[in-house]
Short mmCIF file of C-alpha atoms in Angstrom, two decimals:
data_model
loop_
_atom_site.label_atom_id
_atom_site.label_comp_id
_atom_site.label_asym_id
_atom_site.label_seq_id
_atom_site.Cartn_x
_atom_site.Cartn_y
_atom_site.Cartn_z
CA MET A 168 119.22 96.82 129.80
CA ALA A 169 121.42 98.05 132.64
CA GLY A 170 123.50 94.97 131.86
CA VAL A 171 124.17 95.88 128.23
CA ASP A 172 127.84 96.31 127.40
CA THR A 173 127.49 99.34 125.18
CA ARG A 174 130.97 98.90 123.64
CA ALA A 175 130.40 95.27 122.78
CA THR A 176 130.05 94.05 119.18
CA PRO A 177 128.28 90.71 119.57
CA GLY A 178 128.06 88.60 116.43
CA PHE A 179 130.68 90.57 114.54
CA TYR A 180 134.11 89.03 114.70
CA GLY A 181 135.93 91.74 112.76
CA ARG A 182 137.15 95.10 113.95
CA LYS A 183 136.25 98.62 112.87
CA LYS A 184 138.53 98.45 109.80
CA HIS A 185 136.56 95.46 108.47
CA ALA A 186 133.17 97.10 108.99
CA ALA A 187 133.17 99.39 105.92
CA GLY A 188 133.67 96.45 103.55
CA ALA A 189 131.04 94.40 105.32
CA ALA A 190 128.59 97.29 105.25
CA LYS A 191 129.12 97.97 101.57
CA GLN A 192 128.56 94.35 100.62
CA ALA A 193 125.46 94.12 102.81
CA ALA A 194 124.15 97.39 101.30
CA GLY A 195 124.07 95.85 97.83
CA ILE A 196 122.08 92.87 99.05
CA LEU A 197 119.67 95.01 101.09
CA SER A 198 119.15 97.37 98.18
CA GLN A 199 118.12 94.58 95.82
CA LEU A 200 115.76 93.12 98.43
CA GLN A 201 114.22 96.57 98.80
CA GLU A 202 113.62 96.85 95.08
CA LYS A 203 111.82 93.48 95.11
CA LEU A 204 109.61 94.56 98.03
CA PHE A 205 108.76 97.76 96.14
CA ALA A 206 108.20 95.89 92.86
CA ASN A 207 105.80 93.43 94.48
CA SER A 208 103.65 96.20 95.91
CA LYS A 209 102.91 97.22 92.32
CA SER A 210 101.15 93.93 91.76
CA GLY A 211 99.12 93.94 94.94
CA ASP A 212 101.54 92.68 97.59
CA ASN A 213 100.62 94.52 100.77
CA ARG A 214 103.83 93.95 102.74
CA LYS A 215 105.88 96.76 104.20
CA VAL A 216 108.51 97.31 106.91
CA LEU A 217 108.60 99.75 109.75
CA LEU A 218 111.88 100.53 111.49
CA VAL A 219 111.44 102.36 114.78
CA LEU A 220 114.53 104.11 116.13
CA GLN A 221 114.74 105.19 119.77
CA ALA A 222 117.75 106.32 121.76
CA MET A 223 119.21 108.85 124.10
CA ASP A 224 120.53 112.00 122.34
CA THR A 225 123.74 111.50 120.37
CA ALA A 226 123.30 107.70 120.27
CA GLY A 227 123.43 107.71 116.49
CA LYS A 228 119.89 107.68 115.07
CA GLY A 229 120.92 110.26 112.50
CA GLY A 230 123.91 108.25 111.43
CA ILE A 231 121.78 105.13 110.98
CA VAL A 232 119.45 107.09 108.69
CA ARG A 233 122.30 108.73 106.76
CA HIS A 234 124.38 105.61 106.27
CA VAL A 235 122.04 102.59 106.40
CA ILE A 236 118.80 104.07 105.09
CA GLY A 237 120.85 106.33 102.83
CA ASP A 238 122.01 103.24 100.88
CA LEU A 239 118.41 102.50 99.86
CA ASP A 240 116.47 103.89 96.93
CA PRO A 241 114.61 106.99 98.22
CA GLN A 242 111.60 105.92 96.16
CA GLY A 243 111.06 103.00 98.54
CA VAL A 244 111.72 104.82 101.83
CA SER A 245 109.33 106.91 103.90
CA HIS A 246 111.29 108.58 106.67
CA TYR A 247 109.85 110.74 109.37
CA ALA A 248 111.47 112.44 112.35
CA PHE A 249 108.98 113.07 115.12
CA LYS A 250 109.51 116.23 117.11
CA ALA A 251 107.64 117.47 120.20
CA PRO A 252 103.93 117.32 119.30
CA THR A 253 102.34 120.57 118.10
CA LYS A 254 99.36 122.10 119.86
CA ALA A 255 97.07 120.70 117.17
CA GLU A 256 98.51 117.20 117.56
CA LEU A 257 98.05 117.37 121.31
CA THR A 258 94.30 117.79 120.80
CA HIS A 259 94.28 114.18 119.53
CA ASP A 260 95.14 110.76 120.92
CA PHE A 261 98.93 110.31 121.00
CA LEU A 262 98.82 107.73 118.19
CA TRP A 263 96.93 110.04 115.83
CA ARG A 264 100.01 111.72 114.38
CA ILE A 265 101.87 108.42 114.30
CA ARG A 266 99.23 106.61 112.28
CA LYS A 267 99.44 109.20 109.57
CA ARG A 268 103.07 108.31 108.97
CA VAL A 269 102.97 104.48 108.79
CA PRO A 270 104.52 103.12 105.62
CA ALA A 271 102.42 102.09 102.61
CA ALA A 272 102.71 98.77 100.81
CA GLY A 273 106.19 98.18 99.37
CA MET A 274 107.84 100.82 101.53
CA ILE A 275 110.42 100.78 104.27
CA GLY A 276 109.19 103.26 106.83
CA VAL A 277 111.64 104.82 109.29
CA PHE A 278 110.54 106.51 112.49
CA ASP A 279 113.24 108.67 114.02
CA ARG A 280 111.66 108.79 117.46
CA SER A 281 108.08 107.62 117.62
CA HIS A 282 105.07 106.90 119.81
CA TYR A 283 107.56 105.63 122.39
CA GLU A 284 108.34 109.21 123.34
CA ASP A 285 104.84 109.20 124.83
CA VAL A 286 105.94 106.64 127.40
CA LEU A 287 109.55 107.83 127.77
CA ILE A 288 109.87 111.57 128.01
CA ALA A 289 106.23 111.61 129.10
CA ARG A 290 107.09 109.39 132.08
CA VAL A 291 110.34 111.11 133.00
CA HIS A 292 108.80 114.59 132.91
CA GLU A 293 105.37 113.55 134.13
CA LEU A 294 103.66 114.91 131.00
CA ALA A 295 100.85 112.47 131.65
CA PRO A 296 99.58 110.79 134.85
CA PRO A 297 100.96 107.27 135.57
CA VAL A 298 97.57 105.67 134.91
CA GLU A 299 97.47 107.22 131.46
CA ILE A 300 101.04 106.04 130.65
CA LYS A 301 100.14 102.55 131.82
CA LYS A 302 97.23 102.55 129.41
CA ARG A 303 99.52 103.65 126.61
CA TYR A 304 101.64 100.46 126.73
CA ASN A 305 98.51 98.47 125.90
CA GLN A 306 97.46 100.93 123.24
CA ILE A 307 100.91 100.69 121.67
CA ASN A 308 100.73 96.89 121.64
CA ALA A 309 97.28 96.98 120.06
CA PHE A 310 98.47 99.54 117.48
CA GLU A 311 101.52 97.53 116.54
CA GLN A 312 99.51 94.32 116.32
CA GLU A 313 97.26 96.20 113.90
CA LEU A 314 100.30 97.07 111.81
CA VAL A 315 101.46 93.47 111.84
CA ASP A 316 97.96 92.35 110.78
CA ASP A 317 98.29 94.76 107.90
CA ASP A 318 101.44 92.91 106.74
CA THR A 319 103.96 95.21 108.37
CA THR A 320 107.22 93.82 109.69
CA VAL A 321 107.89 95.97 112.73
CA ILE A 322 111.54 96.30 113.84
CA LYS A 323 112.08 98.34 117.00
CA VAL A 324 115.62 99.39 117.74
CA MET A 325 116.91 100.96 120.94
CA LEU A 326 120.45 102.28 120.43
CA GLN A 327 122.15 101.93 123.78
CA ILE A 328 125.08 104.16 124.61
CA SER A 329 126.81 104.70 127.94
CA SER A 330 126.54 107.96 129.79
CA THR A 331 130.32 108.47 129.36
CA GLU A 332 130.04 108.02 125.64
CA GLN A 333 127.22 110.57 125.47
CA LYS A 334 129.30 113.05 127.41
CA SER A 335 132.16 112.67 125.00
CA ARG A 336 129.87 113.07 121.95
CA LEU A 337 128.20 116.18 123.38
CA GLY A 338 131.69 117.53 124.12
CA GLU A 339 132.70 116.96 120.52
CA ARG A 340 129.76 118.97 119.27
CA LEU A 341 130.92 121.84 121.50
CA ASP A 342 134.41 121.58 120.05
CA ARG A 343 133.39 121.72 116.41
CA PRO A 344 131.76 124.85 114.95
CA ASP A 345 130.34 122.69 112.12
CA LYS A 346 128.45 120.74 114.83
CA TYR A 347 127.05 123.58 116.91
CA TRP A 348 123.78 123.38 114.98
CA ASN A 349 123.29 119.87 116.30
CA TYR A 350 123.92 120.83 119.93
CA HIS A 351 120.93 121.75 122.09
CA THR A 352 121.27 123.03 125.62
CA VAL A 353 118.29 120.88 126.51
CA ASP A 354 120.43 117.80 125.78
CA VAL A 355 122.43 118.51 128.94
CA ASP A 356 119.21 119.10 130.90
CA GLU A 357 117.97 115.72 129.68
CA ARG A 358 121.26 114.13 130.58
CA MET A 359 120.56 114.99 134.22
CA HIS A 360 117.70 112.53 134.03
CA TRP A 361 119.83 109.65 132.69
CA SER A 362 118.77 107.01 135.18
CA ALA A 363 115.10 108.01 134.99
CA TYR A 364 115.29 107.51 131.20
CA GLN A 365 117.00 104.15 131.59
CA GLU A 366 114.20 103.10 133.92
CA ALA A 367 111.56 104.37 131.53
CA PHE A 368 113.21 102.50 128.65
CA GLN A 369 113.46 99.33 130.71
CA ILE A 370 109.75 99.39 131.55
CA ALA A 371 108.78 100.24 127.98
CA LEU A 372 110.80 97.35 126.64
CA GLU A 373 109.22 94.93 129.13
CA ARG A 374 105.71 96.05 128.34
CA THR A 375 105.99 96.34 124.57
CA SER A 376 108.48 93.72 123.37
CA THR A 377 106.02 91.29 121.85
CA ALA A 378 106.45 88.34 119.53
CA ALA A 379 104.77 90.36 116.83
CA ALA A 380 106.90 93.47 117.34
CA PRO A 381 110.09 92.73 119.25
CA TRP A 382 112.62 95.23 120.54
CA TYR A 383 116.31 94.97 119.74
CA VAL A 384 118.64 96.68 122.21
CA VAL A 385 121.77 97.48 120.15
CA PRO A 386 125.08 98.43 121.81
CA ALA A 387 125.91 101.73 120.16
CA ASP A 388 129.11 103.11 121.62
CA ARG A 389 130.72 101.96 118.39
CA LYS A 390 128.76 103.64 115.64
CA TRP A 391 130.00 101.31 112.89
CA TYR A 392 128.71 98.32 114.87
CA ALA A 393 125.22 99.71 115.49
CA ARG A 394 124.94 100.50 111.78
CA LEU A 395 125.91 96.98 110.79
CA VAL A 396 123.30 95.57 113.17
CA VAL A 397 120.47 97.68 111.87
CA GLN A 398 121.47 96.85 108.29
CA HIS A 399 121.44 93.17 109.27
CA LEU A 400 118.02 93.42 110.95
CA LEU A 401 116.51 94.99 107.85
CA THR A 402 118.17 92.45 105.56
CA GLU A 403 116.94 89.48 107.63
CA ALA A 404 113.44 90.87 107.72
CA LEU A 405 113.36 91.17 103.95
CA LYS A 406 115.01 87.80 103.39
CA SER A 407 112.37 86.09 105.54
CA MET A 408 109.70 87.47 103.20
CA VAL A 409 111.10 85.24 100.41
CA LEU A 410 110.69 87.95 97.80
CA THR A 411 110.76 87.06 94.11
CA TRP A 412 110.35 89.31 91.09
CA PRO A 413 106.63 89.55 90.31
CA THR A 414 105.44 87.74 87.20
CA ALA A 415 104.08 89.76 84.29
CA ASP A 416 100.38 90.62 84.57
CA PHE A 417 100.31 91.08 80.78
CA ASP A 418 101.15 88.96 77.74
CA VAL A 419 104.86 89.55 77.21
CA GLU A 420 104.99 88.28 73.59
CA ALA A 421 101.86 90.23 72.60
CA GLU A 422 103.38 93.37 74.08
CA LYS A 423 106.63 92.88 72.15
CA VAL A 424 104.59 92.72 68.95
CA ARG A 425 102.55 95.80 69.91
CA LEU A 426 105.68 97.78 70.76
CA SER A 427 107.38 96.81 67.49
CA THR A 428 104.58 98.42 65.49
CA THR A 429 105.05 101.84 67.18
CA MET B 516 112.45 121.30 72.18
CA ALA B 517 111.98 119.46 68.91
CA GLY B 518 115.52 120.64 68.15
CA VAL B 519 117.09 119.00 71.24
CA ASP B 520 119.79 116.46 70.43
CA THR B 521 118.81 113.84 73.01
CA ARG B 522 122.15 112.01 72.75
CA ALA B 523 124.19 115.17 73.28
CA THR B 524 126.23 115.81 76.40
CA PRO B 525 126.72 119.60 76.33
CA GLY B 526 129.16 120.95 78.89
CA PHE B 527 130.70 117.61 79.74
CA TYR B 528 133.84 116.91 77.83
CA GLY B 529 134.47 113.42 79.15
CA ARG B 530 132.86 110.16 78.06
CA LYS B 531 130.75 107.66 79.94
CA LYS B 532 133.75 106.06 81.62
CA HIS B 533 134.65 109.42 83.20
CA ALA B 534 131.16 110.03 84.48
CA ALA B 535 131.22 107.77 87.53
CA GLY B 536 134.27 109.48 89.00
CA ALA B 537 132.82 112.95 88.27
CA ALA B 538 129.51 111.94 89.85
CA LYS B 539 131.11 110.58 92.99
CA GLN B 540 133.23 113.68 93.55
CA ALA B 541 130.24 115.94 92.95
CA ALA B 542 128.11 113.84 95.36
CA GLY B 543 130.50 114.63 98.19
CA ILE B 544 130.23 118.35 97.56
CA LEU B 545 126.46 118.26 97.14
CA SER B 546 126.03 116.22 100.29
CA GLN B 547 127.92 118.73 102.41
CA LEU B 548 125.96 121.65 100.96
CA GLN B 549 122.76 119.78 101.79
CA GLU B 550 123.84 119.35 105.38
CA LYS B 551 124.48 123.06 105.66
CA LEU B 552 121.04 123.86 104.19
CA PHE B 553 119.48 121.52 106.72
CA ALA B 554 121.56 122.86 109.62
CA ASN B 555 120.62 126.45 108.88
CA SER B 556 116.92 125.64 108.98
CA LYS B 557 117.39 124.71 112.64
CA SER B 558 118.28 128.29 113.40
CA GLY B 559 115.45 129.89 111.47
CA ASP B 560 116.69 129.94 107.85
CA ASN B 561 113.61 129.44 105.74
CA ARG B 562 115.32 128.38 102.50
CA LYS B 563 114.49 125.17 100.73
CA VAL B 564 114.83 123.63 97.26
CA LEU B 565 112.22 121.97 95.04
CA LEU B 566 113.30 119.78 92.17
CA VAL B 567 110.49 118.99 89.70
CA LEU B 568 111.10 116.04 87.43
CA GLN B 569 108.99 115.57 84.27
CA ALA B 570 109.58 113.25 81.36
CA MET B 571 108.09 110.71 79.02
CA ASP B 572 108.02 107.15 80.44
CA THR B 573 111.42 105.42 80.73
CA ALA B 574 113.28 108.73 80.42
CA GLY B 575 115.06 108.13 83.74
CA LYS B 576 113.28 109.95 86.52
CA GLY B 577 113.61 106.90 88.73
CA GLY B 578 117.34 106.66 88.06
CA ILE B 579 117.81 110.31 88.97
CA VAL B 580 116.08 109.71 92.28
CA ARG B 581 117.98 106.51 92.98
CA HIS B 582 121.42 107.79 92.03
CA VAL B 583 121.45 111.57 92.52
CA ILE B 584 118.95 112.03 95.31
CA GLY B 585 120.08 108.69 96.75
CA ASP B 586 123.48 110.25 97.53
CA LEU B 587 121.86 112.74 99.88
CA ASP B 588 120.99 112.28 103.53
CA PRO B 589 117.38 111.00 103.66
CA GLN B 590 116.79 113.31 106.65
CA GLY B 591 117.04 116.31 104.38
CA VAL B 592 115.02 114.96 101.46
CA SER B 593 111.25 114.92 100.96
CA HIS B 594 110.46 112.86 97.88
CA TYR B 595 107.01 112.36 96.47
CA ALA B 596 105.88 110.47 93.37
CA PHE B 597 102.57 111.81 92.10
CA LYS B 598 100.25 109.22 90.54
CA ALA B 599 96.92 109.73 88.83
CA PRO B 600 94.81 111.83 91.23
CA THR B 601 92.38 109.96 93.48
CA LYS B 602 88.66 110.62 93.46
CA ALA B 603 89.03 112.65 96.66
CA GLU B 604 91.87 114.72 95.17
CA LEU B 605 89.78 115.44 92.07
CA THR B 606 87.18 117.16 94.23
CA HIS B 607 89.77 119.90 94.82
CA ASP B 608 91.70 122.38 92.70
CA PHE B 609 94.56 120.59 90.88
CA LEU B 610 97.19 122.33 93.06
CA TRP B 611 95.57 121.20 96.30
CA ARG B 612 97.42 117.88 96.52
CA ILE B 613 100.63 119.47 95.26
CA ARG B 614 100.70 122.18 97.95
CA LYS B 615 100.56 119.52 100.63
CA ARG B 616 103.90 118.09 99.45
CA VAL B 617 106.03 121.22 99.06
CA PRO B 618 109.32 120.98 101.00
CA ALA B 619 109.74 122.53 104.43
CA ALA B 620 112.65 124.82 105.42
CA GLY B 621 116.02 123.12 105.07
CA MET B 622 114.69 120.35 102.84
CA ILE B 623 115.31 119.34 99.24
CA GLY B 624 111.94 118.37 97.87
CA VAL B 625 111.69 116.11 94.88
CA PHE B 626 108.53 115.81 92.79
CA ASP B 627 108.51 112.76 90.53
CA ARG B 628 105.82 114.07 88.20
CA SER B 629 103.93 117.09 89.47
CA HIS B 630 101.29 119.72 88.75
CA TYR B 631 102.61 119.67 85.19
CA GLU B 632 100.70 116.46 84.54
CA ASP B 633 97.60 118.66 84.76
CA VAL B 634 98.68 120.51 81.61
CA LEU B 635 100.37 117.55 79.88
CA ILE B 636 98.35 114.34 80.08
CA ALA B 637 95.31 116.60 80.71
CA ARG B 638 95.87 118.33 77.38
CA VAL B 639 96.73 115.21 75.37
CA HIS B 640 93.73 113.25 76.66
CA GLU B 641 91.41 116.25 76.90
CA LEU B 642 90.81 115.63 80.62
CA ALA B 643 89.94 119.31 80.92
CA PRO B 644 88.65 121.87 78.40
CA PRO B 645 91.25 124.06 76.63
CA VAL B 646 90.11 127.16 78.44
CA GLU B 647 90.70 125.45 81.81
CA ILE B 648 94.14 124.29 80.79
CA LYS B 649 95.03 127.73 79.60
CA LYS B 650 94.07 129.09 83.00
CA ARG B 651 96.28 126.49 84.67
CA TYR B 652 99.50 127.87 83.15
CA ASN B 653 98.84 131.14 84.97
CA GLN B 654 97.87 129.34 88.15
CA ILE B 655 101.08 127.36 88.00
CA ASN B 656 103.15 130.52 87.55
CA ALA B 657 101.41 132.17 90.44
CA PHE B 658 101.90 129.06 92.60
CA GLU B 659 105.60 128.80 91.79
CA GLN B 660 106.09 132.51 92.42
CA GLU B 661 104.54 131.93 95.83
CA LEU B 662 107.07 129.18 96.50
CA VAL B 663 109.91 131.42 95.43
CA ASP B 664 108.59 134.16 97.71
CA ASP B 665 108.71 131.60 100.48
CA ASP B 666 112.48 131.16 99.84
CA THR B 667 112.20 128.09 97.62
CA THR B 668 114.66 127.57 94.83
CA VAL B 669 112.58 125.90 92.15
CA ILE B 670 114.44 123.72 89.60
CA LYS B 671 112.28 122.25 86.88
CA VAL B 672 113.82 119.49 84.82
CA MET B 673 112.41 117.94 81.68
CA LEU B 674 114.32 114.78 80.76
CA GLN B 675 114.23 114.62 76.99
CA ILE B 676 114.65 111.28 75.28
CA SER B 677 114.06 110.32 71.68
CA SER B 678 111.20 108.11 70.60
CA THR B 679 113.73 105.51 69.42
CA GLU B 680 115.44 105.45 72.78
CA GLN B 681 112.10 104.96 74.52
CA LYS B 682 111.26 102.06 72.27
CA SER B 683 114.56 100.39 73.09
CA ARG B 684 114.06 100.93 76.85
CA LEU B 685 110.54 99.57 76.78
CA GLY B 686 111.86 96.59 74.78
CA GLU B 687 114.48 95.96 77.43
CA ARG B 688 111.81 95.81 80.13
CA LEU B 689 110.03 93.17 78.09
CA ASP B 690 113.26 91.17 77.75
CA ARG B 691 114.06 91.12 81.47
CA PRO B 692 111.79 89.28 83.93
CA ASP B 693 113.26 91.42 86.74
CA LYS B 694 111.89 94.49 84.90
CA TYR B 695 108.38 93.26 84.08
CA TRP B 696 107.04 95.00 87.19
CA ASN B 697 108.13 98.32 85.74
CA TYR B 698 106.42 97.75 82.39
CA HIS B 699 102.87 99.01 81.94
CA THR B 700 100.84 98.27 78.86
CA VAL B 701 99.58 101.84 79.08
CA ASP B 702 103.14 103.01 78.29
CA VAL B 703 102.72 101.76 74.74
CA ASP B 704 99.28 103.41 74.52
CA GLU B 705 100.87 106.67 75.62
CA ARG B 706 103.67 106.22 73.14
CA MET B 707 101.11 106.47 70.34
CA HIS B 708 100.61 110.05 71.43
CA TRP B 709 104.30 110.96 71.24
CA SER B 710 103.97 114.09 69.10
CA ALA B 711 100.92 115.31 71.06
CA TYR B 712 103.01 115.06 74.23
CA GLN B 713 105.94 116.87 72.63
CA GLU B 714 103.57 119.62 71.68
CA ALA B 715 102.08 119.77 75.14
CA PHE B 716 105.57 119.95 76.68
CA GLN B 717 106.61 122.65 74.29
CA ILE B 718 103.63 124.84 75.19
CA ALA B 719 104.02 124.17 78.89
CA LEU B 720 107.69 125.17 78.75
CA GLU B 721 106.84 128.39 76.90
CA ARG B 722 104.12 129.39 79.28
CA THR B 723 105.82 128.43 82.56
CA SER B 724 109.54 128.92 82.12
CA THR B 725 109.90 132.06 84.20
CA ALA B 726 112.91 133.89 85.63
CA ALA B 727 111.78 132.80 89.04
CA ALA B 728 111.28 129.16 88.14
CA PRO B 729 113.04 128.25 84.91
CA TRP B 730 112.84 124.98 83.04
CA TYR B 731 115.89 122.96 82.11
CA VAL B 732 115.46 120.59 79.15
CA VAL B 733 118.09 117.88 79.73
CA PRO B 734 119.13 115.50 76.93
CA ALA B 735 118.59 112.09 78.52
CA ASP B 736 119.33 109.36 76.00
CA ARG B 737 122.56 108.92 77.98
CA LYS B 738 121.46 108.29 81.55
CA TRP B 739 124.86 109.07 83.06
CA TYR B 740 124.78 112.50 81.46
CA ALA B 741 121.30 113.43 82.65
CA ARG B 742 122.29 112.42 86.19
CA LEU B 743 125.39 114.58 86.12
CA VAL B 744 123.35 117.55 84.91
CA VAL B 745 120.73 117.27 87.66
CA GLN B 746 123.47 116.83 90.26
CA HIS B 747 125.11 119.93 88.85
CA LEU B 748 121.85 121.98 88.90
CA LEU B 749 121.27 121.09 92.58
CA THR B 750 124.88 121.86 93.46
CA GLU B 751 124.82 125.24 91.73
CA ALA B 752 121.51 126.14 93.37
CA LEU B 753 122.97 125.40 96.85
CA LYS B 754 126.29 127.09 96.09
CA SER B 755 124.48 130.29 95.11
CA MET B 756 122.87 130.35 98.57
CA VAL B 757 126.34 130.96 100.05
CA LEU B 758 125.66 128.61 102.98
CA THR B 759 127.83 128.73 106.07
CA TRP B 760 127.60 126.73 109.30
CA PRO B 761 125.20 128.51 111.64
CA THR B 762 126.77 130.20 114.63
CA ALA B 763 125.99 128.89 118.13
CA ASP B 764 122.80 130.36 119.62
CA PHE B 765 124.15 129.46 123.06
CA ASP B 766 127.28 130.24 125.08
CA VAL B 767 129.76 127.58 124.02
CA GLU B 768 132.15 127.99 126.94
CA ALA B 769 129.33 128.03 129.51
CA GLU B 770 127.94 124.83 128.00
CA LYS B 771 131.33 123.15 128.22
CA VAL B 772 131.43 123.92 131.94
CA ARG B 773 127.83 122.77 132.43
CA LEU B 774 128.51 119.46 130.55
CA SER B 775 131.68 118.83 132.56
CA THR B 776 129.68 118.83 135.82
CA THR B 777 127.31 116.04 134.63
#
């Protein structure tokens, strides 16, 4: 991960000015695939998708949700932003509150932060003893395998920005009164732990990138590029499901007759 | 309600071809207002919005969600589609499952169907005795007053289509294999009770259209018009909140200095 060129745009041969057109075209395709996934769930198809977004502050999780997920039909999206656990949540296993938010059949679930905070911030700030954190990697793998066994396509995305880019983005929030609300003094405190976070990410990726639920480390200094990649990952996941419109579970001609008499 | 011209487009002097442009422009304004509502909740503003959508089948609730709510940032939307209550839900008061889904501060909540089903389908199919249903109108008014007291702007929309228009929309679903999934034989059964539903709606509107939580009956034979109206209702609700960007709850200059040293 230390070797990731955060300004790179691998796989996309255009420049920023070409990205908007590409994103719009891809949004149409993704949107239709989503409708098919949703439609199939109505006739018993159990499949669903879970997109997990992790990143350092300002890396662009919010923008991904606004622009990529925002292109989808809200009826087929279940989005949840995990904050610091409440006192009540802390009286349970760390996966307890996560399990309650997993997507139902036909849905695209989006986790803005997730159970990975329990091995990231928890490790950096020693919120749990090392032996406990070590156990969590296995628990996470078992949990995600369970989701996969329940027909969930799990896509885990780590948006990777450089420390310099983060500094510039935090600076911008301090320059714009319409962005103050999104600036938190704790972001600078956290920034002091940059390398500890990188290390925690690195270990988490190694322990939890499985064949069933792989991680994608996405260079994110260029917002437009990171958005295209996430859009692409979702599209490919849905394409590989080979979704078709469900067949009628009723007699179409008989229904036409019945309707005509009303 | 029987007097509503369902093909009318009151207040909009353009035709269908002008609607897309109007909707797009309005979406930009609505989207920025939404961001302000969301932003303010981060500094303690308790205000939120609840949009309740009720209608006969095919009247266009789904389209409103896809096109009007779909223009908003998913981070600030909590959407829930209420289905027939489960056995577990039926062991509670009818408002129990509704209360769990009311929007939090800063959010725009959308109910696709709602507690009104408990005085609509419940009345038409005699799922509860008349005395119980009569009691529910008062319970609904008390519940909605409670939401208003908790700084919720409640917007209740009844999409009104004609029986002829419904017949044509159901027919279209039977003509298009990509729409079969959205056709339910029960829709025709329900159609047989058209006038009973109109009566139930009429009574519900009379009993529950309060100053605090008024009903809007929106002519919906023209989908583009109904969408513009709901967009407009949301926009006006947010405008009347006189939202500004929250001021910084930290020392901006001190933070700039602190950031520069990292």
